[in-house]
PDB file of C-alpha atoms in Angstrom:
ATOM      1  CA  MET A 631       3.238  -0.629 -16.182  1.00 65.00           C
ATOM      2  CA  LYS A 632       5.151  -3.812 -16.348  1.00 78.00           C
ATOM      3  CA  TYR A 633       6.222  -5.338 -12.978  1.00 83.00           C
ATOM      4  CA  LEU A 634       8.136  -8.405 -11.994  1.00 91.00           C
ATOM      5  CA  SER A 635       8.370 -10.910  -9.120  1.00 93.00           C
ATOM      6  CA  THR A 636      11.130 -12.062  -7.668  1.00 96.00           C
ATOM      7  CA  THR A 637      10.551 -15.164  -5.149  1.00 96.00           C
ATOM      8  CA  PHE A 638      13.219 -15.435  -2.519  1.00 97.00           C
ATOM      9  CA  ASN A 639      14.159 -18.258  -0.796  1.00 97.00           C
ATOM     10  CA  ILE A 640      15.247 -18.670   2.839  1.00 97.00           C
ATOM     11  CA  GLU A 641      17.347 -21.110   4.320  1.00 96.00           C
ATOM     12  CA  VAL A 642      17.682 -20.602   8.173  1.00 94.00           C
ATOM     13  CA  PRO A 643      19.713 -22.909  11.053  1.00 93.00           C
ATOM     14  CA  SER A 644      16.121 -22.901  13.074  1.00 91.00           C
ATOM     15  CA  GLU A 645      12.804 -21.626  12.750  1.00 90.00           C
ATOM     16  CA  GLU A 646      12.886 -18.505  14.898  1.00 90.00           C
ATOM     17  CA  LEU A 647      15.205 -16.798  12.509  1.00 92.00           C
ATOM     18  CA  MET A 648      12.979 -17.408   9.325  1.00 93.00           C
ATOM     19  CA  GLN A 649      10.135 -13.970  10.296  1.00 90.00           C
ATOM     20  CA  PRO A 650      13.549 -11.859  11.253  1.00 91.00           C
ATOM     21  CA  SER A 651      14.961 -12.829   7.831  1.00 94.00           C
ATOM     22  CA  ARG A 652      11.849 -12.141   5.985  1.00 93.00           C
ATOM     23  CA  GLU A 653      11.556  -8.486   7.700  1.00 88.00           C
ATOM     24  CA  LEU A 654      15.227  -7.641   7.274  1.00 91.00           C
ATOM     25  CA  LEU A 655      15.109  -8.811   3.358  1.00 94.00           C
ATOM     26  CA  ALA A 656      11.807  -6.975   2.575  1.00 89.00           C
ATOM     27  CA  ASP A 657      13.493  -4.024   4.156  1.00 86.00           C
ATOM     28  CA  SER A 658      16.689  -4.554   2.037  1.00 90.00           C
ATOM     29  CA  CYS A 659      14.218  -4.812  -0.976  1.00 90.00           C
ATOM     30  CA  GLY A 660      12.666  -2.122  -0.650  1.00 85.00           C
ATOM     31  CA  GLU A 661      15.978   0.171  -0.644  1.00 84.00           C
ATOM     32  CA  ILE A 662      16.311  -0.859  -3.938  1.00 90.00           C
ATOM     33  CA  GLY A 663      13.066  -0.162  -5.106  1.00 86.00           C
ATOM     34  CA  TYR A 664      10.883  -3.001  -4.639  1.00 87.00           C
ATOM     35  CA  GLU A 665       7.086  -1.470  -3.550  1.00 80.00           C
ATOM     36  CA  SER A 666       5.443  -4.469  -1.875  1.00 77.00           C
ATOM     37  CA  PHE A 667       5.794  -8.303  -0.427  1.00 82.00           C
ATOM     38  CA  VAL A 668       4.074 -11.408   0.417  1.00 83.00           C
ATOM     39  CA  ASP A 669       5.285 -14.046   2.503  1.00 86.00           C
ATOM     40  CA  SER A 670       5.622 -17.378   1.170  1.00 90.00           C
ATOM     41  CA  ASP A 671       6.170 -20.866   2.705  1.00 90.00           C
ATOM     42  CA  GLY A 672      10.127 -20.104   2.152  1.00 93.00           C
ATOM     43  CA  GLY A 673      10.844 -16.650   2.277  1.00 94.00           C
ATOM     44  CA  ILE A 674       9.185 -13.952   0.444  1.00 95.00           C
ATOM     45  CA  VAL A 675       7.796 -12.529  -2.827  1.00 93.00           C
ATOM     46  CA  GLY A 676       8.726  -8.980  -4.088  1.00 91.00           C
ATOM     47  CA  TYR A 677       7.137  -6.967  -6.740  1.00 89.00           C
ATOM     48  CA  ILE A 678       9.051  -4.284  -8.386  1.00 89.00           C
ATOM     49  CA  GLN A 679       8.741  -2.258 -11.680  1.00 84.00           C
ATOM     50  CA  GLN A 680      10.662  -3.788 -14.424  1.00 87.00           C
ATOM     51  CA  GLU A 681      12.518  -0.436 -15.295  1.00 86.00           C
ATOM     52  CA  HIS A 682      13.543  -0.123 -11.441  1.00 87.00           C
ATOM     53  CA  TYR A 683      14.897  -3.814 -11.103  1.00 93.00           C
ATOM     54  CA  SER A 684      18.788  -4.353 -11.213  1.00 94.00           C
ATOM     55  CA  GLU A 685      19.981  -7.814 -10.930  1.00 95.00           C
ATOM     56  CA  THR A 686      23.407  -6.528 -10.075  1.00 95.00           C
ATOM     57  CA  MET A 687      21.995  -4.759  -6.617  1.00 95.00           C
ATOM     58  CA  VAL A 688      19.546  -7.812  -6.126  1.00 96.00           C
ATOM     59  CA  LYS A 689      22.925 -10.115  -6.090  1.00 96.00           C
ATOM     60  CA  GLU A 690      24.578  -7.798  -3.973  1.00 95.00           C
ATOM     61  CA  MET A 691      21.723  -7.328  -1.567  1.00 94.00           C
ATOM     62  CA  VAL A 692      21.408 -11.147  -0.846  1.00 95.00           C
ATOM     63  CA  GLU A 693      25.392 -11.664  -0.905  1.00 93.00           C
ATOM     64  CA  HIS A 694      25.812  -8.819   1.814  1.00 91.00           C
ATOM     65  CA  PHE A 695      23.026  -9.984   3.845  1.00 93.00           C
ATOM     66  CA  PRO A 696      23.470  -9.398   7.323  1.00 90.00           C
ATOM     67  CA  ILE A 697      22.829 -12.870   8.710  1.00 89.00           C
ATOM     68  CA  SER A 698      25.372 -14.437   8.125  1.00 83.00           C
ATOM     69  CA  ASP A 699      24.132 -18.379   8.706  1.00 90.00           C
ATOM     70  CA  VAL A 700      21.178 -17.369   6.352  1.00 94.00           C
ATOM     71  CA  ALA A 701      21.068 -18.600   2.924  1.00 95.00           C
ATOM     72  CA  ILE A 702      18.849 -16.995   0.068  1.00 96.00           C
ATOM     73  CA  THR A 703      18.387 -17.890  -3.400  1.00 96.00           C
ATOM     74  CA  TYR A 704      15.648 -16.087  -5.651  1.00 97.00           C
ATOM     75  CA  VAL A 705      14.177 -16.290  -9.340  1.00 96.00           C
ATOM     76  CA  THR A 706      12.702 -13.262 -11.032  1.00 96.00           C
ATOM     77  CA  GLU A 707       9.943 -13.565 -13.285  1.00 94.00           C
ATOM     78  CA  ASP A 708       7.810 -11.139 -15.582  1.00 91.00           C
ATOM     79  CA  ILE A 709       4.242 -10.711 -14.549  1.00 81.00           C
ATOM     80  CA  PRO A 710       1.572 -11.221 -17.755  1.00 73.00           C
ATOM     81  CA  ASP A 711      -1.116  -8.375 -17.167  1.00 64.00           C
ATOM     82  CA  GLN A 712      -3.576 -10.930 -18.287  1.00 56.00           C
ATOM     83  CA  ASP A 713      -2.521 -13.749 -15.947  1.00 52.00           C
ATOM     84  CA  TRP A 714      -2.494 -11.294 -13.221  1.00 52.00           C
ATOM     85  CA  ASN A 715      -6.014  -9.932 -13.827  1.00 54.00           C
ATOM     86  CA  GLU A 716      -7.523 -13.648 -14.173  1.00 60.00           C
ATOM     87  CA  THR A 717      -5.907 -14.637 -10.802  1.00 58.00           C
ATOM     88  CA  TRP A 718      -7.598 -11.744  -9.161  1.00 54.00           C
ATOM     89  CA  GLU A 719     -10.899 -12.943 -10.899  1.00 59.00           C
ATOM     90  CA  ALA A 720     -10.887 -16.455 -10.486  1.00 63.00           C
ATOM     91  CA  GLU A 721      -9.410 -16.514  -6.852  1.00 64.00           C
ATOM     92  CA  GLY A 722     -10.890 -13.488  -5.527  1.00 69.00           C
ATOM     93  CA  PHE A 723     -10.429 -12.434  -1.684  1.00 76.00           C
ATOM     94  CA  ALA A 724     -12.376 -12.779   1.670  1.00 80.00           C
ATOM     95  CA  SER A 725     -14.773 -10.090   3.002  1.00 86.00           C
ATOM     96  CA  ILE A 726     -13.144  -8.520   6.146  1.00 90.00           C
ATOM     97  CA  ILE A 727     -15.074  -6.480   8.563  1.00 93.00           C
ATOM     98  CA  VAL A 728     -12.982  -3.189  10.339  1.00 95.00           C
ATOM     99  CA  ASP A 729     -14.334  -1.924  13.629  1.00 95.00           C
ATOM    100  CA  GLY A 730     -17.409  -3.425  13.085  1.00 94.00           C
ATOM    101  CA  LYS A 731     -18.279  -0.746  10.559  1.00 95.00           C
ATOM    102  CA  VAL A 732     -16.796  -1.125   7.420  1.00 94.00           C
ATOM    103  CA  THR A 733     -17.215  -4.393   5.170  1.00 93.00           C
ATOM    104  CA  ILE A 734     -15.022  -4.767   2.155  1.00 93.00           C
ATOM    105  CA  TYR A 735     -16.010  -7.582  -0.120  1.00 90.00           C
ATOM    106  CA  ASP A 736     -15.008  -9.133  -3.393  1.00 88.00           C
ATOM    107  CA  ALA A 737     -17.325  -7.459  -5.769  1.00 86.00           C
ATOM    108  CA  HIS A 738     -16.402  -9.936  -8.632  1.00 79.00           C
ATOM    109  CA  HIS A 739     -18.221 -13.079  -6.363  1.00 75.00           C
ATOM    110  CA  VAL A 740     -20.708 -11.497  -4.578  1.00 72.00           C
ATOM    111  CA  GLU A 741     -23.833 -10.278  -5.633  1.00 63.00           C
ATOM    112  CA  ASP A 742     -25.840  -9.205  -2.633  1.00 63.00           C
ATOM    113  CA  ALA A 743     -23.841  -6.875  -0.431  1.00 66.00           C
ATOM    114  CA  GLU A 744     -27.616  -6.334   1.885  1.00 69.00           C
ATOM    115  CA  GLN A 745     -26.270  -9.419   3.467  1.00 77.00           C
ATOM    116  CA  PHE A 746     -23.442  -7.706   5.612  1.00 84.00           C
ATOM    117  CA  SER A 747     -24.855  -5.758   8.969  1.00 85.00           C
ATOM    118  CA  THR A 748     -22.241  -2.874   8.981  1.00 92.00           C
ATOM    119  CA  PRO A 749     -23.334   0.466   8.364  1.00 93.00           C
ATOM    120  CA  ILE A 750     -20.809   0.778   4.949  1.00 94.00           C
ATOM    121  CA  GLN A 751     -20.629  -1.760   2.471  1.00 92.00           C
ATOM    122  CA  ILE A 752     -17.504  -1.288  -0.605  1.00 93.00           C
ATOM    123  CA  GLY A 753     -17.453  -3.862  -2.921  1.00 91.00           C
ATOM    124  CA  ILE A 754     -14.017  -3.875  -4.419  1.00 90.00           C
ATOM    125  CA  GLN A 755     -13.290  -5.444  -7.889  1.00 87.00           C
ATOM    126  CA  ALA A 756      -9.150  -5.652  -8.212  1.00 76.00           C
ATOM    127  CA  ARG A 757      -7.374  -5.345 -11.047  1.00 68.00           C
ATOM    128  CA  ASN A 758      -3.720  -5.544 -11.006  1.00 58.00           C
ATOM    129  CA  ALA A 759      -4.010  -3.079  -8.027  1.00 54.00           C
ATOM    130  CA  PHE A 760      -2.991  -3.296  -4.153  1.00 64.00           C
ATOM    131  CA  GLY A 761      -5.781  -2.609  -1.710  1.00 67.00           C
ATOM    132  CA  THR A 762      -8.356  -5.254  -0.550  1.00 70.00           C
ATOM    133  CA  GLY A 763      -8.438  -4.877   3.147  1.00 71.00           C
ATOM    134  CA  ASN A 764      -7.083  -7.827   3.810  1.00 76.00           C
ATOM    135  CA  HIS A 765      -3.089  -6.311   4.032  1.00 86.00           C
ATOM    136  CA  GLU A 766      -2.638  -5.387   7.460  1.00 91.00           C
ATOM    137  CA  THR A 767      -1.643  -1.766   6.388  1.00 93.00           C
ATOM    138  CA  THR A 768      -4.919  -1.283   4.591  1.00 93.00           C
ATOM    139  CA  ARG A 769      -6.779  -2.532   7.516  1.00 95.00           C
ATOM    140  CA  MET A 770      -4.762   0.144   9.770  1.00 97.00           C
ATOM    141  CA  ILE A 771      -5.636   2.918   7.389  1.00 97.00           C
ATOM    142  CA  VAL A 772      -9.251   2.283   7.077  1.00 97.00           C
ATOM    143  CA  SER A 773      -9.351   1.777  10.751  1.00 97.00           C
ATOM    144  CA  THR A 774      -7.579   5.125  11.037  1.00 98.00           C
ATOM    145  CA  LEU A 775     -10.024   6.938   8.840  1.00 98.00           C
ATOM    146  CA  LEU A 776     -13.039   5.640  10.835  1.00 97.00           C
ATOM    147  CA  GLY A 777     -11.826   7.796  14.039  1.00 96.00           C
ATOM    148  CA  LEU A 778     -11.149  10.700  11.878  1.00 97.00           C
ATOM    149  CA  PRO A 779     -13.611  13.714  11.528  1.00 95.00           C
ATOM    150  CA  LEU A 780     -14.140  13.396   7.791  1.00 97.00           C
ATOM    151  CA  SER A 781     -17.570  15.002   7.286  1.00 96.00           C
ATOM    152  CA  SER A 782     -17.334  18.015   4.610  1.00 95.00           C
ATOM    153  CA  ARG A 783     -13.679  17.550   4.050  1.00 97.00           C
ATOM    154  CA  ARG A 784     -10.866  17.435   1.137  1.00 98.00           C
ATOM    155  CA  VAL A 785      -8.683  13.857   0.970  1.00 98.00           C
ATOM    156  CA  LEU A 786      -5.603  13.188  -0.492  1.00 98.00           C
ATOM    157  CA  ASP A 787      -4.913   9.796  -1.415  1.00 98.00           C
ATOM    158  CA  CYS A 788      -1.342   8.893  -2.706  1.00 97.00           C
ATOM    159  CA  GLY A 789      -0.395   5.626  -4.456  1.00 94.00           C
ATOM    160  CA  CYS A 790      -4.181   5.031  -4.372  1.00 95.00           C
ATOM    161  CA  GLY A 791      -4.334   1.024  -5.728  1.00 90.00           C
ATOM    162  CA  THR A 792      -7.949  -0.204  -6.012  1.00 91.00           C
ATOM    163  CA  GLY A 793      -9.278   3.251  -4.627  1.00 95.00           C
ATOM    164  CA  ILE A 794     -10.076   1.672  -1.146  1.00 95.00           C
ATOM    165  CA  LEU A 795      -9.162   4.422   0.890  1.00 97.00           C
ATOM    166  CA  GLY A 796     -10.329   7.140  -0.815  1.00 98.00           C
ATOM    167  CA  ILE A 797     -13.790   5.080  -1.194  1.00 98.00           C
ATOM    168  CA  VAL A 798     -14.116   5.028   2.506  1.00 97.00           C
ATOM    169  CA  ALA A 799     -13.179   8.163   2.855  1.00 98.00           C
ATOM    170  CA  ILE A 800     -15.942   9.642   0.817  1.00 98.00           C
ATOM    171  CA  LYS A 801     -18.203   7.031   2.392  1.00 97.00           C
ATOM    172  CA  CYS A 802     -17.089   8.761   5.927  1.00 97.00           C
ATOM    173  CA  GLY A 803     -18.549  11.715   4.402  1.00 97.00           C
ATOM    174  CA  ALA A 804     -15.226  13.549   2.745  1.00 98.00           C
ATOM    175  CA  LYS A 805     -16.476  16.175   0.236  1.00 97.00           C
ATOM    176  CA  GLU A 806     -13.842  15.216  -2.234  1.00 97.00           C
ATOM    177  CA  VAL A 807     -10.787  12.824  -2.835  1.00 98.00           C
ATOM    178  CA  VAL A 808      -8.186  13.379  -5.171  1.00 98.00           C
ATOM    179  CA  ALA A 809      -6.186  10.212  -5.919  1.00 98.00           C
ATOM    180  CA  TYR A 810      -2.728   9.041  -7.640  1.00 97.00           C
ATOM    181  CA  ASP A 811      -0.983   6.618  -8.706  1.00 93.00           C
ATOM    182  CA  ILE A 812       2.215   5.539 -10.655  1.00 88.00           C
ATOM    183  CA  ASP A 813       0.386   2.491 -12.532  1.00 85.00           C
ATOM    184  CA  GLU A 814      -1.867   3.015 -15.232  1.00 87.00           C
ATOM    185  CA  PHE A 815      -3.774  -0.211 -14.225  1.00 84.00           C
ATOM    186  CA  CYS A 816      -4.128   1.058 -10.803  1.00 88.00           C
ATOM    187  CA  THR A 817      -5.509   4.527 -11.834  1.00 93.00           C
ATOM    188  CA  ASP A 818      -8.356   2.853 -13.997  1.00 92.00           C
ATOM    189  CA  ASN A 819      -9.157   0.350 -10.798  1.00 91.00           C
ATOM    190  CA  ALA A 820      -9.699   2.853  -8.998  1.00 95.00           C
ATOM    191  CA  ARG A 821     -11.853   4.846 -11.165  1.00 96.00           C
ATOM    192  CA  HIS A 822     -14.088   2.002 -11.776  1.00 95.00           C
ATOM    193  CA  ASN A 823     -14.432   1.002  -8.039  1.00 95.00           C
ATOM    194  CA  ALA A 824     -15.187   4.790  -7.384  1.00 97.00           C
ATOM    195  CA  ILE A 825     -18.172   4.089  -9.964  1.00 97.00           C
ATOM    196  CA  LEU A 826     -18.952   1.016  -8.559  1.00 94.00           C
ATOM    197  CA  ASN A 827     -19.687   2.316  -4.847  1.00 95.00           C
ATOM    198  CA  GLY A 828     -21.811   5.081  -6.145  1.00 95.00           C
ATOM    199  CA  VAL A 829     -18.763   7.965  -5.607  1.00 97.00           C
ATOM    200  CA  GLY A 830     -17.107   8.355  -8.671  1.00 96.00           C
ATOM    201  CA  GLU A 831     -18.450  12.223  -8.946  1.00 97.00           C
ATOM    202  CA  LEU A 832     -16.496  12.780  -5.826  1.00 97.00           C
ATOM    203  CA  MET A 833     -13.477  11.234  -6.828  1.00 98.00           C
ATOM    204  CA  ASP A 834     -10.408  12.274  -8.993  1.00 97.00           C
ATOM    205  CA  VAL A 835      -7.949   9.680  -9.984  1.00 97.00           C
ATOM    206  CA  LEU A 836      -4.503  10.875 -11.655  1.00 97.00           C
ATOM    207  CA  LEU A 837      -1.880   8.982 -13.187  1.00 94.00           C
ATOM    208  CA  GLY A 838       1.679   9.942 -11.961  1.00 92.00           C
ATOM    209  CA  ASN A 839       4.042  10.077  -9.074  1.00 92.00           C
ATOM    210  CA  SER A 840       3.999  12.344  -5.948  1.00 94.00           C
ATOM    211  CA  GLY A 841       4.563  15.349  -9.000  1.00 94.00           C
ATOM    212  CA  VAL A 842       1.604  15.282  -9.969  1.00 95.00           C
ATOM    213  CA  LEU A 843       0.381  17.473  -6.754  1.00 96.00           C
ATOM    214  CA  SER A 844       2.134  20.899  -8.773  1.00 93.00           C
ATOM    215  CA  HIS A 845      -1.035  20.653 -10.702  1.00 91.00           C
ATOM    216  CA  VAL A 846      -3.492  19.946  -8.345  1.00 95.00           C
ATOM    217  CA  GLU A 847      -5.545  23.086  -7.177  1.00 93.00           C
ATOM    218  CA  GLY A 848      -6.128  23.765  -3.313  1.00 96.00           C
ATOM    219  CA  ILE A 849      -4.973  21.947  -0.210  1.00 97.00           C
ATOM    220  CA  PHE A 850      -6.284  18.981   1.910  1.00 98.00           C
ATOM    221  CA  ASP A 851      -7.659  18.025   5.454  1.00 98.00           C
ATOM    222  CA  VAL A 852      -6.166  14.656   5.296  1.00 98.00           C
ATOM    223  CA  VAL A 853      -3.334  13.168   3.357  1.00 98.00           C
ATOM    224  CA  MET A 854      -2.835   9.507   3.337  1.00 98.00           C
ATOM    225  CA  ALA A 855      -0.152   7.344   1.957  1.00 97.00           C
ATOM    226  CA  ASN A 856      -0.115   3.484   1.947  1.00 95.00           C
ATOM    227  CA  ILE A 857       3.540   2.646   0.417  1.00 91.00           C
ATOM    228  CA  ASN A 858       7.149   1.840   1.203  1.00 85.00           C
ATOM    229  CA  ARG A 859       9.063   3.175   3.215  1.00 87.00           C
ATOM    230  CA  ASN A 860      11.703   4.946   0.906  1.00 85.00           C
ATOM    231  CA  ILE A 861       9.124   6.524  -1.131  1.00 89.00           C
ATOM    232  CA  LEU A 862       7.226   7.843   2.225  1.00 94.00           C
ATOM    233  CA  LEU A 863      10.642   9.576   2.872  1.00 94.00           C
ATOM    234  CA  GLN A 864      10.821  10.824  -0.526  1.00 91.00           C
ATOM    235  CA  ASP A 865       7.674  12.212  -0.885  1.00 96.00           C
ATOM    236  CA  MET A 866       6.613  13.515   2.444  1.00 97.00           C
ATOM    237  CA  GLU A 867       8.030  17.309   1.584  1.00 97.00           C
ATOM    238  CA  ALA A 868       5.531  16.768  -1.135  1.00 97.00           C
ATOM    239  CA  PHE A 869       2.406  15.801   0.890  1.00 98.00           C
ATOM    240  CA  HIS A 870       3.252  18.377   3.441  1.00 98.00           C
ATOM    241  CA  SER A 871       3.190  21.191   0.982  1.00 97.00           C
ATOM    242  CA  VAL A 872      -0.412  20.519   0.364  1.00 97.00           C
ATOM    243  CA  MET A 873      -1.736  19.864   3.996  1.00 98.00           C
ATOM    244  CA  ALA A 874      -4.055  22.393   5.232  1.00 97.00           C
ATOM    245  CA  HIS A 875      -3.331  23.995   8.951  1.00 95.00           C
ATOM    246  CA  GLY A 876      -4.068  21.044  11.581  1.00 95.00           C
ATOM    247  CA  ALA A 877      -4.182  18.629   8.671  1.00 97.00           C
ATOM    248  CA  SER A 878      -3.923  14.952   9.205  1.00 98.00           C
ATOM    249  CA  LEU A 879      -1.263  13.092   7.680  1.00 98.00           C
ATOM    250  CA  VAL A 880      -1.848   8.899   7.675  1.00 98.00           C
ATOM    251  CA  LEU A 881       1.150   6.697   6.587  1.00 98.00           C
ATOM    252  CA  SER A 882       1.527   3.351   6.287  1.00 96.00           C
ATOM    253  CA  GLY A 883       3.240   0.309   4.481  1.00 92.00           C
ATOM    254  CA  PHE A 884       6.266   0.163   6.522  1.00 90.00           C
ATOM    255  CA  TYR A 885       7.170  -2.265   9.622  1.00 90.00           C
ATOM    256  CA  GLU A 886       7.254  -0.429  13.138  1.00 93.00           C
ATOM    257  CA  GLU A 887      11.063  -0.175  13.524  1.00 91.00           C
ATOM    258  CA  ASP A 888      11.239   1.790  10.708  1.00 92.00           C
ATOM    259  CA  ALA A 889       8.800   4.530  12.376  1.00 96.00           C
ATOM    260  CA  PRO A 890      11.648   6.215  14.009  1.00 96.00           C
ATOM    261  CA  MET A 891      13.366   6.968  11.002  1.00 94.00           C
ATOM    262  CA  LEU A 892       9.413   8.442   9.195  1.00 97.00           C
ATOM    263  CA  LEU A 893       9.504  10.548  12.154  1.00 98.00           C
ATOM    264  CA  GLN A 894      12.792  12.163  12.092  1.00 97.00           C
ATOM    265  CA  LYS A 895      11.853  13.638   8.730  1.00 97.00           C
ATOM    266  CA  ALA A 896       8.541  14.610   9.566  1.00 98.00           C
ATOM    267  CA  GLU A 897       9.652  16.632  12.794  1.00 97.00           C
ATOM    268  CA  THR A 898      12.160  18.493  10.209  1.00 97.00           C
ATOM    269  CA  LEU A 899       8.606  19.396   8.546  1.00 97.00           C
ATOM    270  CA  GLY A 900       6.890  20.505  11.700  1.00 97.00           C
ATOM    271  CA  LEU A 901       5.105  17.395  11.674  1.00 98.00           C
ATOM    272  CA  HIS A 902       4.463  15.419  15.266  1.00 97.00           C
ATOM    273  CA  GLU A 903       3.027  11.686  15.826  1.00 98.00           C
ATOM    274  CA  VAL A 904      -0.697  11.718  16.901  1.00 97.00           C
ATOM    275  CA  SER A 905      -1.448   7.805  17.017  1.00 97.00           C
ATOM    276  CA  ARG A 906      -0.011   5.042  15.726  1.00 97.00           C
ATOM    277  CA  LYS A 907      -1.717   1.289  15.424  1.00 97.00           C
ATOM    278  CA  VAL A 908       0.520  -2.256  14.787  1.00 97.00           C
ATOM    279  CA  ASP A 909      -0.442  -5.184  13.336  1.00 94.00           C
ATOM    280  CA  ASN A 910       1.517  -8.054  12.736  1.00 90.00           C
ATOM    281  CA  ASN A 911       4.843  -5.538  13.169  1.00 89.00           C
ATOM    282  CA  TRP A 912       3.420  -3.295  10.144  1.00 93.00           C
ATOM    283  CA  CYS A 913       2.798   0.265  11.142  1.00 96.00           C
ATOM    284  CA  CYS A 914       0.506   3.001  10.577  1.00 98.00           C
ATOM    285  CA  LEU A 915       1.332   6.356  11.909  1.00 98.00           C
ATOM    286  CA  THR A 916      -0.726   9.305  12.300  1.00 98.00           C
ATOM    287  CA  LEU A 917       0.433  12.491  12.045  1.00 98.00           C
ATOM    288  CA  SER A 918      -0.338  16.268  12.616  1.00 97.00           C
TER     289      SER A 918
END
């Protein structure tokens, strides 16, 4: 699946406006199909599937940016698949520890996981896929999973990326994980990482969007999704349809100011908030 990157340069009259402008711009980008974002020195970089990109919509979004004295320019480029892989493998990512219990390390660059003192060590070889634990949303879901009763439970990972969340769930006792992603690079990478961590037989990875759930048998005790706000709103009903009575739904990939909108949708499905985590304005909701 082909992706594009758009580098947005934000010119602000005062530095205090930079972060609010980043957040507003990321929110607007999410509404027109962008899936993920990273901060840059001068603004943000957004990633979108080529088939969803519209130059007209991006131009209109920039022209109607709600802060009048902020100027935004942008450049959109192809992401060559080979170069993307080479960047991940060459640069790698720093190992992180979540709640003193899980270490997530770059399996490209670390050969001896025994050096880590946590009860659980997970090696990830990221290839064109999101989910190394270094982003706030991934860390918050990992932390949430550590607090859930996962022993012998069935777990669904929606938009699995590298497969990190499903692997954590299995390491915490889940008996089975079904995962899916719209990107073939992600599904291949998730399968690879599951095998790398010795849980390949317990993790079924499917290619597609939430429509794949119509072909999945049974229901789930935990459903998790680290996706942008608009996809969560669109797919929440599908998530709810495969949840067992009393199941948990763990959502992240959005800012805290977006939580009321998601909770309003959740209430229409009979779901209520159990807990939330916030890290650098990113939010993680646990619903039941």
